[in-house]
mmCIF file of C-alpha atoms and ligand atoms in Angstrom:
data_model
loop_
_atom_site.group_PDB
_atom_site.id
_atom_site.type_symbol
_atom_site.label_atom_id
_atom_site.label_comp_id
_atom_site.label_asym_id
_atom_site.label_seq_id
_atom_site.Cartn_x
_atom_site.Cartn_y
_atom_site.Cartn_z
ATOM 1 C CA UNK A 13 -220.407 135.329 123.709
ATOM 2 C CA UNK A 14 -219.100 138.283 125.645
ATOM 3 C CA UNK A 15 -221.864 140.460 127.246
ATOM 4 C CA UNK A 16 -224.211 137.410 127.223
ATOM 5 C CA UNK A 17 -226.447 138.757 130.417
ATOM 6 C CA UNK A 18 -228.388 141.240 128.815
ATOM 7 C CA UNK A 19 -229.652 142.681 125.719
ATOM 8 C CA UNK A 20 -227.977 142.001 122.001
ATOM 9 C CA UNK A 21 -225.519 139.697 123.299
ATOM 10 C CA UNK A 22 -228.216 137.630 125.600
ATOM 11 C CA UNK A 23 -230.531 137.567 122.813
ATOM 12 C CA UNK A 24 -227.344 135.988 120.148
ATOM 13 C CA UNK A 25 -226.483 133.234 122.603
ATOM 14 C CA UNK A 26 -230.065 132.152 123.214
ATOM 15 C CA UNK A 27 -230.470 131.731 119.690
ATOM 16 C CA UNK A 28 -227.333 130.132 118.786
ATOM 17 C CA UNK A 29 -228.066 127.960 121.725
ATOM 18 C CA UNK A 30 -231.641 127.109 120.616
ATOM 19 C CA UNK A 31 -229.768 126.484 117.108
ATOM 20 C CA UNK A 32 -227.425 123.683 118.698
ATOM 21 C CA UNK A 33 -224.164 126.183 119.367
ATOM 22 C CA UNK A 34 -222.582 125.475 122.436
ATOM 23 C CA UNK A 35 -221.804 128.680 124.258
ATOM 24 C CA UNK A 36 -219.502 130.282 126.425
ATOM 25 C CA UNK A 37 -221.292 132.980 128.143
ATOM 26 C CA UNK A 38 -219.403 135.792 129.509
ATOM 27 C CA UNK A 39 -220.717 138.640 131.430
ATOM 28 C CA UNK A 40 -220.178 139.803 135.112
ATOM 29 C CA UNK A 41 -224.211 139.135 136.326
ATOM 30 C CA UNK A 42 -223.418 135.208 137.352
ATOM 31 C CA UNK A 43 -227.065 135.040 138.016
ATOM 32 C CA UNK A 44 -228.421 136.100 134.899
ATOM 33 C CA UNK A 45 -225.689 133.449 132.946
ATOM 34 C CA UNK A 46 -227.298 131.259 135.431
ATOM 35 C CA UNK A 47 -230.540 131.929 133.911
ATOM 36 C CA UNK A 48 -229.844 131.549 130.780
ATOM 37 C CA UNK A 49 -227.801 128.255 131.455
ATOM 38 C CA UNK A 50 -231.152 127.416 132.946
ATOM 39 C CA UNK A 51 -233.508 127.695 129.751
ATOM 40 C CA UNK A 52 -230.507 125.752 127.363
ATOM 41 C CA UNK A 53 -228.757 123.393 130.354
ATOM 42 C CA UNK A 54 -226.705 121.330 127.387
ATOM 43 C CA UNK A 55 -225.557 124.521 125.185
ATOM 44 C CA UNK A 56 -224.677 127.564 127.542
ATOM 45 C CA UNK A 57 -221.646 127.332 129.739
ATOM 46 C CA UNK A 58 -221.405 129.916 131.823
ATOM 47 C CA UNK A 59 -218.155 132.653 132.450
ATOM 48 C CA UNK A 60 -219.089 135.137 135.023
ATOM 49 C CA UNK A 61 -216.184 138.093 134.139
ATOM 50 C CA UNK A 62 -215.626 141.502 134.305
ATOM 51 C CA UNK A 63 -214.152 142.859 131.271
ATOM 52 C CA UNK A 64 -211.876 145.602 132.711
ATOM 53 C CA UNK A 65 -210.181 142.939 134.399
ATOM 54 C CA UNK A 66 -207.786 142.360 131.084
ATOM 55 C CA UNK A 67 -205.352 140.125 132.892
ATOM 56 C CA UNK A 68 -207.485 137.345 133.552
ATOM 57 C CA UNK A 69 -208.383 137.531 129.559
ATOM 58 C CA UNK A 70 -205.690 135.213 128.362
ATOM 59 C CA UNK A 71 -206.129 132.329 130.864
ATOM 60 C CA UNK A 72 -209.974 132.735 130.822
ATOM 61 C CA UNK A 73 -209.823 132.708 126.606
ATOM 62 C CA UNK A 74 -207.745 129.366 126.850
ATOM 63 C CA UNK A 75 -210.382 127.474 129.564
ATOM 64 C CA UNK A 76 -213.247 128.524 126.889
ATOM 65 C CA UNK A 77 -211.907 127.108 124.072
ATOM 66 C CA UNK A 78 -210.758 123.916 126.155
ATOM 67 C CA UNK A 79 -214.040 123.778 127.287
ATOM 68 C CA UNK A 80 -215.960 124.365 124.427
ATOM 69 C CA UNK A 81 -213.646 121.882 122.559
ATOM 70 C CA UNK A 82 -212.522 124.630 120.390
ATOM 71 C CA UNK A 83 -213.745 128.269 118.920
ATOM 72 C CA UNK A 84 -215.220 128.951 115.311
ATOM 73 C CA UNK A 85 -217.383 132.378 116.586
ATOM 74 C CA UNK A 86 -216.363 135.005 118.865
ATOM 75 C CA UNK A 87 -219.113 138.179 119.373
ATOM 76 C CA UNK A 88 -218.106 140.823 121.522
ATOM 77 C CA UNK A 89 -221.452 142.594 122.808
ATOM 78 C CA UNK A 90 -220.391 144.025 125.980
ATOM 79 C CA UNK A 91 -220.759 147.948 126.350
ATOM 80 C CA UNK A 92 -221.628 150.587 128.194
ATOM 81 C CA UNK A 93 -222.814 154.397 127.609
ATOM 82 C CA UNK A 94 -222.850 156.653 130.577
ATOM 83 C CA UNK A 95 -225.803 159.022 131.134
ATOM 84 C CA UNK A 96 -223.923 162.364 130.217
ATOM 85 C CA UNK A 97 -225.041 165.948 130.438
ATOM 86 C CA UNK A 98 -224.845 167.956 127.087
ATOM 87 C CA UNK A 99 -222.386 170.502 129.130
ATOM 88 C CA UNK A 100 -221.466 167.828 131.138
ATOM 89 C CA UNK A 101 -217.198 166.996 130.666
ATOM 90 C CA UNK A 102 -216.792 164.300 133.183
ATOM 91 C CA UNK A 103 -214.021 161.748 133.145
ATOM 92 C CA UNK A 104 -215.297 159.796 135.755
ATOM 93 C CA UNK A 105 -218.265 158.959 133.384
ATOM 94 C CA UNK A 106 -216.639 158.651 130.319
ATOM 95 C CA UNK A 107 -213.537 156.114 131.024
ATOM 96 C CA UNK A 108 -215.814 153.079 131.804
ATOM 97 C CA UNK A 109 -216.705 153.753 128.287
ATOM 98 C CA UNK A 110 -213.396 152.977 126.792
ATOM 99 C CA UNK A 111 -212.193 150.633 129.410
ATOM 100 C CA UNK A 112 -215.551 148.209 128.379
ATOM 101 C CA UNK A 113 -216.252 149.239 124.943
ATOM 102 C CA UNK A 114 -212.292 149.730 123.712
ATOM 103 C CA UNK A 115 -210.133 148.341 125.758
ATOM 104 C CA UNK A 116 -212.176 145.081 126.688
ATOM 105 C CA UNK A 117 -212.641 144.528 123.155
ATOM 106 C CA UNK A 118 -209.080 144.565 122.101
ATOM 107 C CA UNK A 119 -208.160 142.259 125.359
ATOM 108 C CA UNK A 120 -210.748 139.839 123.637
ATOM 109 C CA UNK A 121 -210.362 139.650 120.484
ATOM 110 C CA UNK A 122 -206.932 140.126 120.314
ATOM 111 C CA UNK A 123 -207.195 136.809 121.712
ATOM 112 C CA UNK A 124 -209.388 135.398 119.457
ATOM 113 C CA UNK A 125 -207.440 136.784 116.344
ATOM 114 C CA UNK A 126 -204.110 135.316 117.651
ATOM 115 C CA UNK A 127 -206.005 131.821 117.472
ATOM 116 C CA UNK A 128 -207.748 132.365 114.416
ATOM 117 C CA UNK A 129 -204.743 133.292 112.724
ATOM 118 C CA UNK A 130 -202.931 130.236 113.831
ATOM 119 C CA UNK A 131 -205.292 127.750 112.645
ATOM 120 C CA UNK A 132 -206.524 129.298 109.774
ATOM 121 C CA UNK A 133 -210.199 130.005 110.468
ATOM 122 C CA UNK A 134 -212.808 131.373 112.573
ATOM 123 C CA UNK A 135 -214.803 134.699 112.837
ATOM 124 C CA UNK A 136 -214.727 137.841 115.143
ATOM 125 C CA UNK A 137 -218.263 139.775 115.689
ATOM 126 C CA UNK A 138 -217.663 143.208 117.560
ATOM 127 C CA UNK A 139 -221.212 145.137 118.105
ATOM 128 C CA UNK A 140 -220.473 148.665 116.814
ATOM 129 C CA UNK A 141 -222.910 151.659 116.790
ATOM 130 C CA UNK A 142 -224.056 154.240 114.432
ATOM 131 C CA UNK A 143 -222.862 156.697 116.969
ATOM 132 C CA UNK A 144 -219.540 155.627 115.783
ATOM 133 C CA UNK A 145 -220.181 157.588 112.910
ATOM 134 C CA UNK A 146 -220.035 160.907 113.909
ATOM 135 C CA UNK A 147 -218.905 163.019 116.518
ATOM 136 C CA UNK A 148 -222.287 164.288 117.707
ATOM 137 C CA UNK A 149 -223.025 166.866 120.807
ATOM 138 C CA UNK A 150 -224.527 164.339 123.338
ATOM 139 C CA UNK A 151 -222.187 161.219 123.449
ATOM 140 C CA UNK A 152 -218.535 162.633 122.602
ATOM 141 C CA UNK A 153 -216.644 159.358 124.270
ATOM 142 C CA UNK A 154 -219.165 156.850 123.306
ATOM 143 C CA UNK A 155 -219.140 157.907 119.588
ATOM 144 C CA UNK A 156 -215.376 157.671 120.091
ATOM 145 C CA UNK A 157 -215.677 154.251 121.186
ATOM 146 C CA UNK A 158 -217.615 152.876 118.647
ATOM 147 C CA UNK A 159 -215.730 154.765 116.292
ATOM 148 C CA UNK A 160 -212.206 153.269 117.565
ATOM 149 C CA UNK A 161 -213.930 149.769 117.701
ATOM 150 C CA UNK A 162 -214.896 150.221 113.195
ATOM 151 C CA UNK A 163 -211.271 151.545 112.870
ATOM 152 C CA UNK A 164 -209.602 148.620 115.269
ATOM 153 C CA UNK A 165 -211.949 146.303 113.222
ATOM 154 C CA UNK A 166 -211.455 147.388 109.608
ATOM 155 C CA UNK A 167 -207.587 146.649 110.460
ATOM 156 C CA UNK A 168 -208.197 143.181 111.647
ATOM 157 C CA UNK A 169 -210.411 142.461 109.062
ATOM 158 C CA UNK A 170 -207.026 143.295 106.808
ATOM 159 C CA UNK A 171 -204.578 141.322 108.637
ATOM 160 C CA UNK A 172 -207.049 138.618 108.343
ATOM 161 C CA UNK A 173 -208.772 137.998 105.829
ATOM 162 C CA UNK A 174 -206.640 136.251 103.198
ATOM 163 C CA UNK A 175 -206.280 133.735 105.928
ATOM 164 C CA UNK A 176 -209.496 132.761 105.997
ATOM 165 C CA UNK A 177 -210.632 134.295 109.178
ATOM 166 C CA UNK A 178 -213.935 136.844 109.032
ATOM 167 C CA UNK A 179 -214.562 139.850 110.592
ATOM 168 C CA UNK A 180 -217.965 141.684 110.702
ATOM 169 C CA UNK A 181 -218.499 144.671 112.147
ATOM 170 C CA UNK A 182 -222.123 145.500 113.327
ATOM 171 C CA UNK A 183 -223.671 149.005 113.633
ATOM 172 C CA UNK A 184 -227.045 148.847 114.893
ATOM 173 C CA UNK A 185 -229.039 151.883 115.886
ATOM 174 C CA UNK A 186 -231.560 152.470 118.401
ATOM 175 C CA UNK A 187 -232.442 148.685 119.973
ATOM 176 C CA UNK A 188 -235.038 147.792 122.871
ATOM 177 C CA UNK A 189 -231.999 146.963 125.550
ATOM 178 C CA UNK A 190 -231.781 147.779 129.092
ATOM 179 C CA UNK A 191 -228.954 150.003 127.521
ATOM 180 C CA UNK A 192 -231.476 152.551 125.779
ATOM 181 C CA UNK A 193 -234.873 151.526 128.057
ATOM 182 C CA UNK A 194 -234.615 155.503 129.088
ATOM 183 C CA UNK A 195 -234.668 156.761 126.138
ATOM 184 C CA UNK A 196 -237.769 157.400 123.842
ATOM 185 C CA UNK A 197 -237.766 156.842 120.285
ATOM 186 C CA UNK A 198 -238.614 154.291 117.785
ATOM 187 C CA UNK A 199 -236.413 151.011 118.381
ATOM 188 C CA UNK A 200 -235.507 147.658 116.848
ATOM 189 C CA UNK A 201 -236.695 144.939 118.995
ATOM 190 C CA UNK A 202 -233.495 142.585 120.125
ATOM 191 C CA UNK A 203 -234.705 139.514 119.003
ATOM 192 C CA UNK A 204 -234.378 141.120 115.386
ATOM 193 C CA UNK A 205 -231.133 142.975 115.824
ATOM 194 C CA UNK A 206 -230.104 139.456 117.097
ATOM 195 C CA UNK A 207 -230.856 137.707 114.236
ATOM 196 C CA UNK A 208 -230.009 139.973 111.752
ATOM 197 C CA UNK A 209 -226.338 139.879 113.622
ATOM 198 C CA UNK A 210 -226.302 136.273 113.423
ATOM 199 C CA UNK A 211 -227.199 136.325 109.946
ATOM 200 C CA UNK A 212 -223.939 138.253 109.189
ATOM 201 C CA UNK A 213 -221.426 135.913 110.778
ATOM 202 C CA UNK A 214 -218.734 134.697 108.061
ATOM 203 C CA UNK A 215 -219.460 137.773 106.047
ATOM 204 C CA UNK A 216 -216.358 140.603 106.458
ATOM 205 C CA UNK A 217 -217.127 144.152 106.402
ATOM 206 C CA UNK A 218 -219.187 146.654 108.612
ATOM 207 C CA UNK A 219 -222.813 145.945 108.313
ATOM 208 C CA UNK A 220 -225.816 148.076 109.521
ATOM 209 C CA UNK A 221 -229.088 146.447 110.599
ATOM 210 C CA UNK A 222 -231.395 148.543 108.439
ATOM 211 C CA UNK A 223 -231.291 149.379 104.860
ATOM 212 C CA UNK A 224 -232.659 152.807 105.707
ATOM 213 C CA UNK A 225 -229.634 153.193 108.268
ATOM 214 C CA UNK A 226 -227.080 151.886 105.483
ATOM 215 C CA UNK A 227 -228.336 155.275 103.420
ATOM 216 C CA UNK A 228 -229.078 157.471 105.922
ATOM 217 C CA UNK A 229 -225.574 156.850 107.218
ATOM 218 C CA UNK A 230 -223.764 157.480 103.981
ATOM 219 C CA UNK A 231 -225.209 160.454 104.198
ATOM 220 C CA UNK A 232 -224.251 161.392 107.537
ATOM 221 C CA UNK A 233 -220.840 160.284 107.441
ATOM 222 C CA UNK A 234 -220.474 162.438 103.958
ATOM 223 C CA UNK A 235 -221.657 165.781 105.640
ATOM 224 C CA UNK A 236 -219.622 168.477 105.712
ATOM 225 C CA UNK A 237 -218.129 169.121 108.880
ATOM 226 C CA UNK A 238 -218.518 172.352 109.199
ATOM 227 C CA UNK A 239 -222.883 171.585 108.160
ATOM 228 C CA UNK A 240 -223.213 169.172 110.986
ATOM 229 C CA UNK A 241 -221.452 171.120 113.562
ATOM 230 C CA UNK A 242 -224.656 173.582 112.816
ATOM 231 C CA UNK A 243 -226.979 171.123 113.156
ATOM 232 C CA UNK A 244 -225.639 170.659 116.716
ATOM 233 C CA UNK A 245 -226.890 166.662 116.929
HETATM 234 N N1 NAP B 315 -229.263 149.446 122.311
HETATM 235 C C1 NAP B 315 -228.897 150.022 121.381
HETATM 236 O O1 NAP B 315 -229.644 150.580 121.037
HETATM 237 C C2 NAP B 315 -227.442 149.922 120.684
HETATM 238 C C3 NAP B 315 -227.443 150.664 119.580
HETATM 239 C C4 NAP B 315 -225.991 150.202 118.798
HETATM 240 C C5 NAP B 315 -224.884 149.867 119.404
HETATM 241 N N2 NAP B 315 -225.544 149.213 121.250
HETATM 242 C C6 NAP B 315 -224.368 148.050 121.337
HETATM 243 O O2 NAP B 315 -224.822 147.238 121.561
HETATM 244 C C7 NAP B 315 -223.566 146.211 122.512
HETATM 245 C C8 NAP B 315 -224.770 145.847 123.266
HETATM 246 O O3 NAP B 315 -225.355 146.684 124.221
HETATM 247 P P1 NAP B 315 -226.989 146.400 124.612
HETATM 248 O O4 NAP B 315 -227.649 147.333 124.245
HETATM 249 O O5 NAP B 315 -227.365 144.979 124.349
HETATM 250 O O6 NAP B 315 -226.762 146.216 126.183
HETATM 251 P P2 NAP B 315 -227.448 146.126 127.571
HETATM 252 O O7 NAP B 315 -228.361 145.002 127.452
HETATM 253 O O8 NAP B 315 -227.025 146.910 128.561
HETATM 254 O O9 NAP B 315 -226.117 144.669 127.120
HETATM 255 C C9 NAP B 315 -224.636 145.288 127.811
HETATM 256 C C10 NAP B 315 -224.199 143.939 127.635
HETATM 257 O O10 NAP B 315 -222.506 144.636 128.040
HETATM 258 C C11 NAP B 315 -222.015 143.692 129.354
HETATM 259 N N3 NAP B 315 -221.190 144.431 129.973
HETATM 260 C C12 NAP B 315 -220.939 146.114 130.478
HETATM 261 N N4 NAP B 315 -220.248 146.284 131.255
HETATM 262 C C13 NAP B 315 -219.365 144.800 131.277
HETATM 263 C C14 NAP B 315 -217.953 144.776 132.058
HETATM 264 N N5 NAP B 315 -217.619 145.275 132.523
HETATM 265 N N6 NAP B 315 -217.802 143.489 131.673
HETATM 266 C C15 NAP B 315 -218.050 142.491 131.274
HETATM 267 N N7 NAP B 315 -219.434 142.384 130.558
HETATM 268 C C16 NAP B 315 -220.081 143.822 130.447
HETATM 269 C C17 NAP B 315 -223.310 143.702 130.248
HETATM 270 O O11 NAP B 315 -223.075 142.312 131.680
HETATM 271 P P3 NAP B 315 -223.151 142.936 133.014
HETATM 272 O O12 NAP B 315 -223.618 144.030 133.561
HETATM 273 O O13 NAP B 315 -223.430 141.263 133.471
HETATM 274 O O14 NAP B 315 -221.698 142.882 133.152
HETATM 275 C C18 NAP B 315 -224.423 143.276 129.366
HETATM 276 O O15 NAP B 315 -224.342 141.757 128.890
HETATM 277 C C19 NAP B 315 -222.915 147.659 123.206
HETATM 278 O O16 NAP B 315 -221.878 147.687 122.935
HETATM 279 C C20 NAP B 315 -223.773 148.923 122.581
HETATM 280 O O17 NAP B 315 -222.622 150.145 122.883
HETATM 281 C C21 NAP B 315 -226.668 149.392 121.512
#
């Protein structure tokens, strides 16, 4: 579980551990990972790591598979969303979203894809977002990073499906986590988002976590660009 120290990733790690699954918990905040290990001493193995240090990933991936005694599932839930103003074009705020949401995902999931292709089974899950479905005025780079995730995951799915590897893109809507704690809107409880995510493991495809979003984002994705621009959302 990459991004296991808070939010959706932490909750997925907890639910997996509670179900008896051994989980490698990866994120920067070591104390959070130790806390998680405290809750599930036999099931959680902490691996403090910053996904922007991509050079470390091949060795760390190998160490994790050895310590777990194999690997059936990887969930990439690391992500950041910078606080970007409506009229702000700020590269220093934009680039971390690419480094974590895009580059980190590629570096971790390529390792998993390579291993799973070789052994002929495994599940790859990446947390994308409904935010990747259109380019919106509020978060150009966050939107683009999630759009990248959707396309990259589709390509992995197309490469690996016939080999028995399942590739799942999760597109949550607003969810109650640290990332959105400053946003005042209706949000899905993180326990629910994690439970729904885990129910989708092993299914190849792209999934929204609520039936409403499936319909709403079908319409939003197909809305003509000119009209979408006028909405200024
Ligand atoms: N919350 C929402 O409404 C929502 C909606 C749609 C999609 N999502 C997506 O869901 C995913 C999880 O987000 P969340 O809402 O659960 O947010 P969160 O509570 O802020 O969790 C983000 C996770 O990413 C990890 N992370 C951030 N930078 C990292 C780095 N450099 N190296 C390693 N790990 C890093 C954090 O760990 P450390 O800080 O300890 O490193 C943390 O575990 C993200 O991809 C987010 O874009 C969230």
